[in-house]
PDB file of C-alpha atoms in Angstrom:
ATOM      1  CA  MET A 232      68.281  61.994 253.903  1.00 88.00           C
ATOM      2  CA  ARG A 233      68.266  60.779 257.495  1.00 92.00           C
ATOM      3  CA  ARG A 234      66.303  57.697 258.484  1.00 94.00           C
ATOM      4  CA  ILE A 235      65.542  57.880 262.195  1.00 97.00           C
ATOM      5  CA  LEU A 236      64.167  54.600 263.508  1.00 96.00           C
ATOM      6  CA  ILE A 237      62.289  54.498 266.826  1.00 96.00           C
ATOM      7  CA  VAL A 238      62.344  50.909 268.024  1.00 93.00           C
ATOM      8  CA  ASN A 239      62.385  48.569 271.016  1.00 89.00           C
ATOM      9  CA  SER A 240      61.277  44.970 271.504  1.00 82.00           C
ATOM     10  CA  LYS A 241      59.504  45.903 274.760  1.00 80.00           C
ATOM     11  CA  GLY A 242      55.905  46.937 274.221  1.00 80.00           C
ATOM     12  CA  GLY A 243      54.449  50.004 275.890  1.00 85.00           C
ATOM     13  CA  CYS A 244      57.716  51.957 275.936  1.00 90.00           C
ATOM     14  CA  GLY A 245      56.225  54.946 274.101  1.00 92.00           C
ATOM     15  CA  LYS A 246      57.627  54.441 270.601  1.00 95.00           C
ATOM     16  CA  THR A 247      54.783  56.275 268.912  1.00 96.00           C
ATOM     17  CA  THR A 248      54.946  59.221 271.310  1.00 97.00           C
ATOM     18  CA  ILE A 249      58.651  59.616 270.589  1.00 97.00           C
ATOM     19  CA  ALA A 250      58.184  59.142 266.835  1.00 98.00           C
ATOM     20  CA  THR A 251      55.310  61.600 266.422  1.00 98.00           C
ATOM     21  CA  ASN A 252      56.828  64.332 268.578  1.00 98.00           C
ATOM     22  CA  LEU A 253      60.234  63.955 266.932  1.00 98.00           C
ATOM     23  CA  ALA A 254      58.619  64.279 263.503  1.00 98.00           C
ATOM     24  CA  VAL A 255      56.783  67.398 264.706  1.00 98.00           C
ATOM     25  CA  ALA A 256      59.998  68.902 266.087  1.00 98.00           C
ATOM     26  CA  LEU A 257      61.772  68.495 262.745  1.00 98.00           C
ATOM     27  CA  ALA A 258      58.800  69.713 260.700  1.00 98.00           C
ATOM     28  CA  ALA A 259      58.214  72.730 262.955  1.00 96.00           C
ATOM     29  CA  ARG A 260      61.714  74.003 262.285  1.00 95.00           C
ATOM     30  CA  GLY A 261      61.219  73.757 258.532  1.00 96.00           C
ATOM     31  CA  ASP A 262      62.564  70.316 257.614  1.00 96.00           C
ATOM     32  CA  ASP A 263      60.804  68.248 254.959  1.00 96.00           C
ATOM     33  CA  VAL A 264      59.750  65.250 257.040  1.00 96.00           C
ATOM     34  CA  ALA A 265      57.839  62.006 256.591  1.00 96.00           C
ATOM     35  CA  LEU A 266      56.502  59.814 259.368  1.00 97.00           C
ATOM     36  CA  ALA A 267      56.609  56.141 258.390  1.00 95.00           C
ATOM     37  CA  ASP A 268      54.556  53.641 260.383  1.00 95.00           C
ATOM     38  CA  ALA A 269      56.093  50.154 260.406  1.00 93.00           C
ATOM     39  CA  ASP A 270      54.130  48.863 263.388  1.00 92.00           C
ATOM     40  CA  ARG A 271      51.124  46.588 262.770  1.00 89.00           C
ATOM     41  CA  GLN A 272      49.071  48.573 265.299  1.00 92.00           C
ATOM     42  CA  LYS A 273      49.286  51.567 262.921  1.00 95.00           C
ATOM     43  CA  SER A 274      49.188  54.103 265.764  1.00 96.00           C
ATOM     44  CA  SER A 275      51.242  56.692 263.857  1.00 97.00           C
ATOM     45  CA  LEU A 276      49.008  56.374 260.798  1.00 97.00           C
ATOM     46  CA  GLY A 277      46.001  57.016 263.032  1.00 97.00           C
ATOM     47  CA  TRP A 278      47.725  60.063 264.530  1.00 98.00           C
ATOM     48  CA  MET A 279      48.458  61.412 261.043  1.00 98.00           C
ATOM     49  CA  LYS A 280      44.777  61.107 260.080  1.00 97.00           C
ATOM     50  CA  ARG A 281      43.884  63.296 263.080  1.00 98.00           C
ATOM     51  CA  ARG A 282      46.564  65.898 262.328  1.00 98.00           C
ATOM     52  CA  PRO A 283      45.096  69.338 261.455  1.00 97.00           C
ATOM     53  CA  ALA A 284      46.049  70.710 258.038  1.00 96.00           C
ATOM     54  CA  HIS A 285      47.213  74.065 259.422  1.00 97.00           C
ATOM     55  CA  LEU A 286      50.059  72.527 261.448  1.00 97.00           C
ATOM     56  CA  ALA A 287      53.563  71.896 260.084  1.00 97.00           C
ATOM     57  CA  LYS A 288      53.367  69.465 257.175  1.00 97.00           C
ATOM     58  CA  ILE A 289      54.412  65.849 257.772  1.00 98.00           C
ATOM     59  CA  GLU A 290      54.092  63.268 255.010  1.00 95.00           C
ATOM     60  CA  SER A 291      52.514  59.952 255.997  1.00 95.00           C
ATOM     61  CA  LEU A 292      54.010  56.617 254.865  1.00 93.00           C
ATOM     62  CA  ASP A 293      52.556  53.152 255.468  1.00 93.00           C
ATOM     63  CA  TRP A 294      55.422  50.687 255.966  1.00 91.00           C
ATOM     64  CA  THR A 295      53.458  48.101 257.928  1.00 86.00           C
ATOM     65  CA  LYS A 296      53.824  45.333 255.341  1.00 75.00           C
ATOM     66  CA  GLU A 297      56.879  43.264 254.443  1.00 61.00           C
ATOM     67  CA  GLY A 298      58.686  44.844 251.517  1.00 58.00           C
ATOM     68  CA  ALA A 299      56.961  48.189 252.029  1.00 62.00           C
ATOM     69  CA  ILE A 300      60.163  50.170 252.546  1.00 70.00           C
ATOM     70  CA  GLY A 301      60.668  52.499 249.628  1.00 65.00           C
ATOM     71  CA  ASP A 302      61.156  56.055 248.409  1.00 56.00           C
ATOM     72  CA  LYS A 303      64.908  55.922 248.916  1.00 53.00           C
ATOM     73  CA  ASP A 304      65.402  58.813 246.519  1.00 53.00           C
ATOM     74  CA  LYS A 305      62.542  60.932 247.799  1.00 71.00           C
ATOM     75  CA  LYS A 306      63.742  64.468 248.459  1.00 84.00           C
ATOM     76  CA  LEU A 307      63.138  64.648 252.188  1.00 93.00           C
ATOM     77  CA  ASP A 308      65.366  65.869 254.977  1.00 95.00           C
ATOM     78  CA  ALA A 309      64.330  63.013 257.256  1.00 96.00           C
ATOM     79  CA  ILE A 310      62.031  60.037 257.639  1.00 96.00           C
ATOM     80  CA  VAL A 311      61.034  59.243 261.221  1.00 97.00           C
ATOM     81  CA  ILE A 312      60.044  55.586 261.479  1.00 96.00           C
ATOM     82  CA  ASP A 313      57.729  54.186 264.143  1.00 96.00           C
ATOM     83  CA  GLY A 314      59.304  50.735 264.118  1.00 93.00           C
ATOM     84  CA  PRO A 315      57.877  47.269 264.714  1.00 87.00           C
ATOM     85  CA  GLY A 316      58.342  45.390 267.974  1.00 75.00           C
ATOM     86  CA  GLY A 317      61.226  42.939 268.169  1.00 68.00           C
ATOM     87  CA  LEU A 318      63.737  41.698 265.633  1.00 64.00           C
ATOM     88  CA  ARG A 319      62.036  38.588 264.288  1.00 68.00           C
ATOM     89  CA  SER A 320      60.555  40.081 261.137  1.00 71.00           C
ATOM     90  CA  GLU A 321      62.564  40.814 258.014  1.00 78.00           C
ATOM     91  CA  LEU A 322      61.000  44.279 258.031  1.00 78.00           C
ATOM     92  CA  ALA A 323      62.595  45.077 261.400  1.00 80.00           C
ATOM     93  CA  LYS A 324      66.004  43.848 260.251  1.00 81.00           C
ATOM     94  CA  ASN A 325      65.762  45.805 257.009  1.00 85.00           C
ATOM     95  CA  LEU A 326      64.798  48.993 258.835  1.00 89.00           C
ATOM     96  CA  ILE A 327      67.745  48.687 261.199  1.00 87.00           C
ATOM     97  CA  ALA A 328      70.052  47.855 258.299  1.00 86.00           C
ATOM     98  CA  GLU A 329      69.147  51.141 256.581  1.00 88.00           C
ATOM     99  CA  ALA A 330      68.751  53.454 259.594  1.00 92.00           C
ATOM    100  CA  SER A 331      70.927  56.526 260.087  1.00 93.00           C
ATOM    101  CA  ASP A 332      69.939  56.767 263.738  1.00 95.00           C
ATOM    102  CA  ILE A 333      68.267  54.266 266.068  1.00 95.00           C
ATOM    103  CA  VAL A 334      66.328  55.772 268.962  1.00 96.00           C
ATOM    104  CA  VAL A 335      65.425  53.317 271.721  1.00 94.00           C
ATOM    105  CA  PRO A 336      62.855  54.451 274.321  1.00 94.00           C
ATOM    106  CA  VAL A 337      63.069  52.662 277.671  1.00 91.00           C
ATOM    107  CA  LEU A 338      60.851  52.926 280.751  1.00 88.00           C
ATOM    108  CA  PRO A 339      62.350  53.200 284.273  1.00 83.00           C
ATOM    109  CA  SER A 340      61.607  49.690 285.476  1.00 81.00           C
ATOM    110  CA  ALA A 341      63.749  46.591 285.923  1.00 78.00           C
ATOM    111  CA  PHE A 342      61.601  44.605 283.480  1.00 82.00           C
ATOM    112  CA  ASP A 343      61.987  47.227 280.784  1.00 84.00           C
ATOM    113  CA  TRP A 344      65.699  47.846 281.043  1.00 79.00           C
ATOM    114  CA  GLN A 345      66.510  44.121 281.140  1.00 84.00           C
ATOM    115  CA  ALA A 346      64.470  43.597 277.976  1.00 87.00           C
ATOM    116  CA  THR A 347      66.085  46.660 276.404  1.00 87.00           C
ATOM    117  CA  VAL A 348      69.636  45.476 277.119  1.00 87.00           C
ATOM    118  CA  LYS A 349      68.764  42.139 275.514  1.00 87.00           C
ATOM    119  CA  PHE A 350      67.334  43.984 272.508  1.00 87.00           C
ATOM    120  CA  LEU A 351      70.417  46.212 272.187  1.00 88.00           C
ATOM    121  CA  ASP A 352      72.725  43.217 272.397  1.00 88.00           C
ATOM    122  CA  GLY A 353      70.646  41.628 269.634  1.00 85.00           C
ATOM    123  CA  ILE A 354      70.919  44.512 267.189  1.00 85.00           C
ATOM    124  CA  ALA A 355      74.645  44.904 267.896  1.00 84.00           C
ATOM    125  CA  ASP A 356      75.256  41.976 265.528  1.00 82.00           C
ATOM    126  CA  ILE A 357      73.462  43.627 262.600  1.00 82.00           C
ATOM    127  CA  LYS A 358      76.115  44.721 260.105  1.00 81.00           C
ATOM    128  CA  ARG A 359      75.245  48.434 259.963  1.00 85.00           C
ATOM    129  CA  VAL A 360      75.296  48.743 263.754  1.00 85.00           C
ATOM    130  CA  ARG A 361      78.389  46.584 264.143  1.00 84.00           C
ATOM    131  CA  LYS A 362      80.315  48.816 261.717  1.00 84.00           C
ATOM    132  CA  GLY A 363      79.204  52.008 263.468  1.00 83.00           C
ATOM    133  CA  LYS A 364      77.187  53.339 260.531  1.00 82.00           C
ATOM    134  CA  ALA A 365      74.062  53.776 262.664  1.00 88.00           C
ATOM    135  CA  ASP A 366      74.124  55.658 265.959  1.00 90.00           C
ATOM    136  CA  ILE A 367      72.054  54.334 268.870  1.00 92.00           C
ATOM    137  CA  PHE A 368      70.422  56.794 271.264  1.00 94.00           C
ATOM    138  CA  LEU A 369      68.628  55.699 274.432  1.00 94.00           C
ATOM    139  CA  VAL A 370      65.781  57.832 275.732  1.00 95.00           C
ATOM    140  CA  ALA A 371      64.486  57.354 279.278  1.00 92.00           C
ATOM    141  CA  ASN A 372      60.779  57.778 278.627  1.00 93.00           C
ATOM    142  CA  ARG A 373      57.751  58.553 280.828  1.00 91.00           C
ATOM    143  CA  ILE A 374      59.933  59.587 283.732  1.00 89.00           C
ATOM    144  CA  ASN A 375      58.161  60.448 286.965  1.00 83.00           C
ATOM    145  CA  ARG A 376      59.941  63.171 288.901  1.00 67.00           C
ATOM    146  CA  SER A 377      59.529  61.261 292.144  1.00 60.00           C
ATOM    147  CA  SER A 378      60.889  58.013 290.699  1.00 63.00           C
ATOM    148  CA  SER A 379      64.030  56.705 292.417  1.00 68.00           C
ATOM    149  CA  GLN A 380      64.700  54.212 289.645  1.00 72.00           C
ATOM    150  CA  VAL A 381      65.948  56.647 286.998  1.00 80.00           C
ATOM    151  CA  ALA A 382      69.508  56.899 288.305  1.00 82.00           C
ATOM    152  CA  GLU A 383      69.644  53.125 288.714  1.00 79.00           C
ATOM    153  CA  LEU A 384      68.381  52.718 285.156  1.00 78.00           C
ATOM    154  CA  GLU A 385      71.049  55.022 283.763  1.00 84.00           C
ATOM    155  CA  GLN A 386      73.830  53.367 285.764  1.00 85.00           C
ATOM    156  CA  THR A 387      72.735  49.890 284.696  1.00 81.00           C
ATOM    157  CA  LEU A 388      72.589  50.789 281.005  1.00 84.00           C
ATOM    158  CA  ALA A 389      75.857  52.773 281.127  1.00 88.00           C
ATOM    159  CA  LYS A 390      77.679  49.775 282.614  1.00 87.00           C
ATOM    160  CA  LYS A 391      76.440  47.734 279.663  1.00 83.00           C
ATOM    161  CA  GLY A 392      77.812  50.362 277.287  1.00 85.00           C
ATOM    162  CA  TYR A 393      74.475  52.026 276.529  1.00 88.00           C
ATOM    163  CA  PRO A 394      74.354  55.516 278.104  1.00 91.00           C
ATOM    164  CA  VAL A 395      70.999  57.310 278.287  1.00 92.00           C
ATOM    165  CA  LEU A 396      70.905  60.431 276.106  1.00 95.00           C
ATOM    166  CA  CYS A 397      67.945  62.266 277.642  1.00 93.00           C
ATOM    167  CA  ARG A 398      64.929  61.993 279.924  1.00 92.00           C
ATOM    168  CA  ILE A 399      61.364  62.605 278.760  1.00 95.00           C
ATOM    169  CA  SER A 400      58.906  63.302 281.577  1.00 93.00           C
ATOM    170  CA  ASP A 401      55.561  61.582 281.990  1.00 92.00           C
ATOM    171  CA  ARG A 402      53.108  64.410 281.277  1.00 93.00           C
ATOM    172  CA  VAL A 403      49.398  64.490 280.480  1.00 92.00           C
ATOM    173  CA  VAL A 404      50.093  66.906 277.627  1.00 93.00           C
ATOM    174  CA  TYR A 405      51.454  64.066 275.470  1.00 95.00           C
ATOM    175  CA  ALA A 406      48.147  62.188 275.639  1.00 95.00           C
ATOM    176  CA  LYS A 407      46.255  65.365 274.750  1.00 94.00           C
ATOM    177  CA  HIS A 408      48.463  65.964 271.716  1.00 95.00           C
ATOM    178  CA  ALA A 409      48.131  62.311 270.645  1.00 96.00           C
ATOM    179  CA  THR A 410      44.351  62.684 270.594  1.00 97.00           C
ATOM    180  CA  SER A 411      44.473  65.786 268.392  1.00 96.00           C
ATOM    181  CA  GLY A 412      47.228  64.697 265.984  1.00 97.00           C
ATOM    182  CA  SER A 413      49.683  67.282 267.265  1.00 97.00           C
ATOM    183  CA  GLY A 414      52.906  67.413 269.282  1.00 97.00           C
ATOM    184  CA  VAL A 415      54.642  69.557 271.859  1.00 96.00           C
ATOM    185  CA  PHE A 416      56.621  71.388 269.161  1.00 97.00           C
ATOM    186  CA  ASP A 417      53.527  72.504 267.269  1.00 96.00           C
ATOM    187  CA  PHE A 418      52.993  75.264 269.842  1.00 93.00           C
ATOM    188  CA  SER A 419      55.333  77.691 271.569  1.00 89.00           C
ATOM    189  CA  ASP A 420      53.402  78.185 274.801  1.00 86.00           C
ATOM    190  CA  ALA A 421      55.479  78.948 277.886  1.00 83.00           C
ATOM    191  CA  ARG A 422      53.871  76.116 279.853  1.00 77.00           C
ATOM    192  CA  SER A 423      55.459  73.492 277.605  1.00 83.00           C
ATOM    193  CA  SER A 424      58.870  75.163 277.209  1.00 89.00           C
ATOM    194  CA  ASP A 425      60.526  72.966 279.840  1.00 89.00           C
ATOM    195  CA  ILE A 426      59.037  69.864 278.197  1.00 93.00           C
ATOM    196  CA  ARG A 427      60.422  70.872 274.800  1.00 96.00           C
ATOM    197  CA  GLY A 428      63.809  71.482 276.391  1.00 96.00           C
ATOM    198  CA  GLN A 429      64.022  67.814 277.378  1.00 96.00           C
ATOM    199  CA  TRP A 430      64.116  66.909 273.680  1.00 97.00           C
ATOM    200  CA  HIS A 431      67.080  69.083 272.743  1.00 97.00           C
ATOM    201  CA  PRO A 432      69.801  66.439 273.349  1.00 97.00           C
ATOM    202  CA  LEU A 433      67.956  64.067 271.024  1.00 97.00           C
ATOM    203  CA  LEU A 434      67.417  66.729 268.358  1.00 97.00           C
ATOM    204  CA  GLN A 435      71.099  67.647 268.477  1.00 96.00           C
ATOM    205  CA  ALA A 436      72.090  63.986 268.278  1.00 96.00           C
ATOM    206  CA  VAL A 437      70.024  63.179 265.172  1.00 94.00           C
ATOM    207  CA  ASP A 438      71.447  66.266 263.462  1.00 88.00           C
TER     208      ASP A 438
END
């Protein structure tokens, strides 16, 4: 079973958007998936409550409390974890210590990538990451097509040894799906096909 942790110490980077849509992508292709919420804001749990029953099934797990991590032997293909902010809590350290993949969303601004580099340097000392047992994937999130900072962001992170895996555009459709408990992979409309295509490098990586 894969444990895919979505995490960054910088607030507002779109963790929940990445977590919910990644869970939908895996469930829509037939995987048995759970979405675990480990963030005190409980945004993913709220999204799950709004999710219509006719869409691809995703199990909901509440991991917002210390010591809540469990179900190690549950027969799932993957657990997508909407992680807590920062590394100070034991919960955050435990999640990273058991993750198969660590997905780090980062926004295209100097404040965000500086904070993200600091965060990545911090988790590099955690045993599982240090020994290469957990892969780290950076996702440039909420990218505006007219933004000139994206290339600079990718160059800055690459020089630090953290290449960006893919770019996720800033689109209104994500907010609409968040409101209705759905994701871009719940529907196969042509309008969203280019948006879904942006996720393919991440889906291939976590496989």
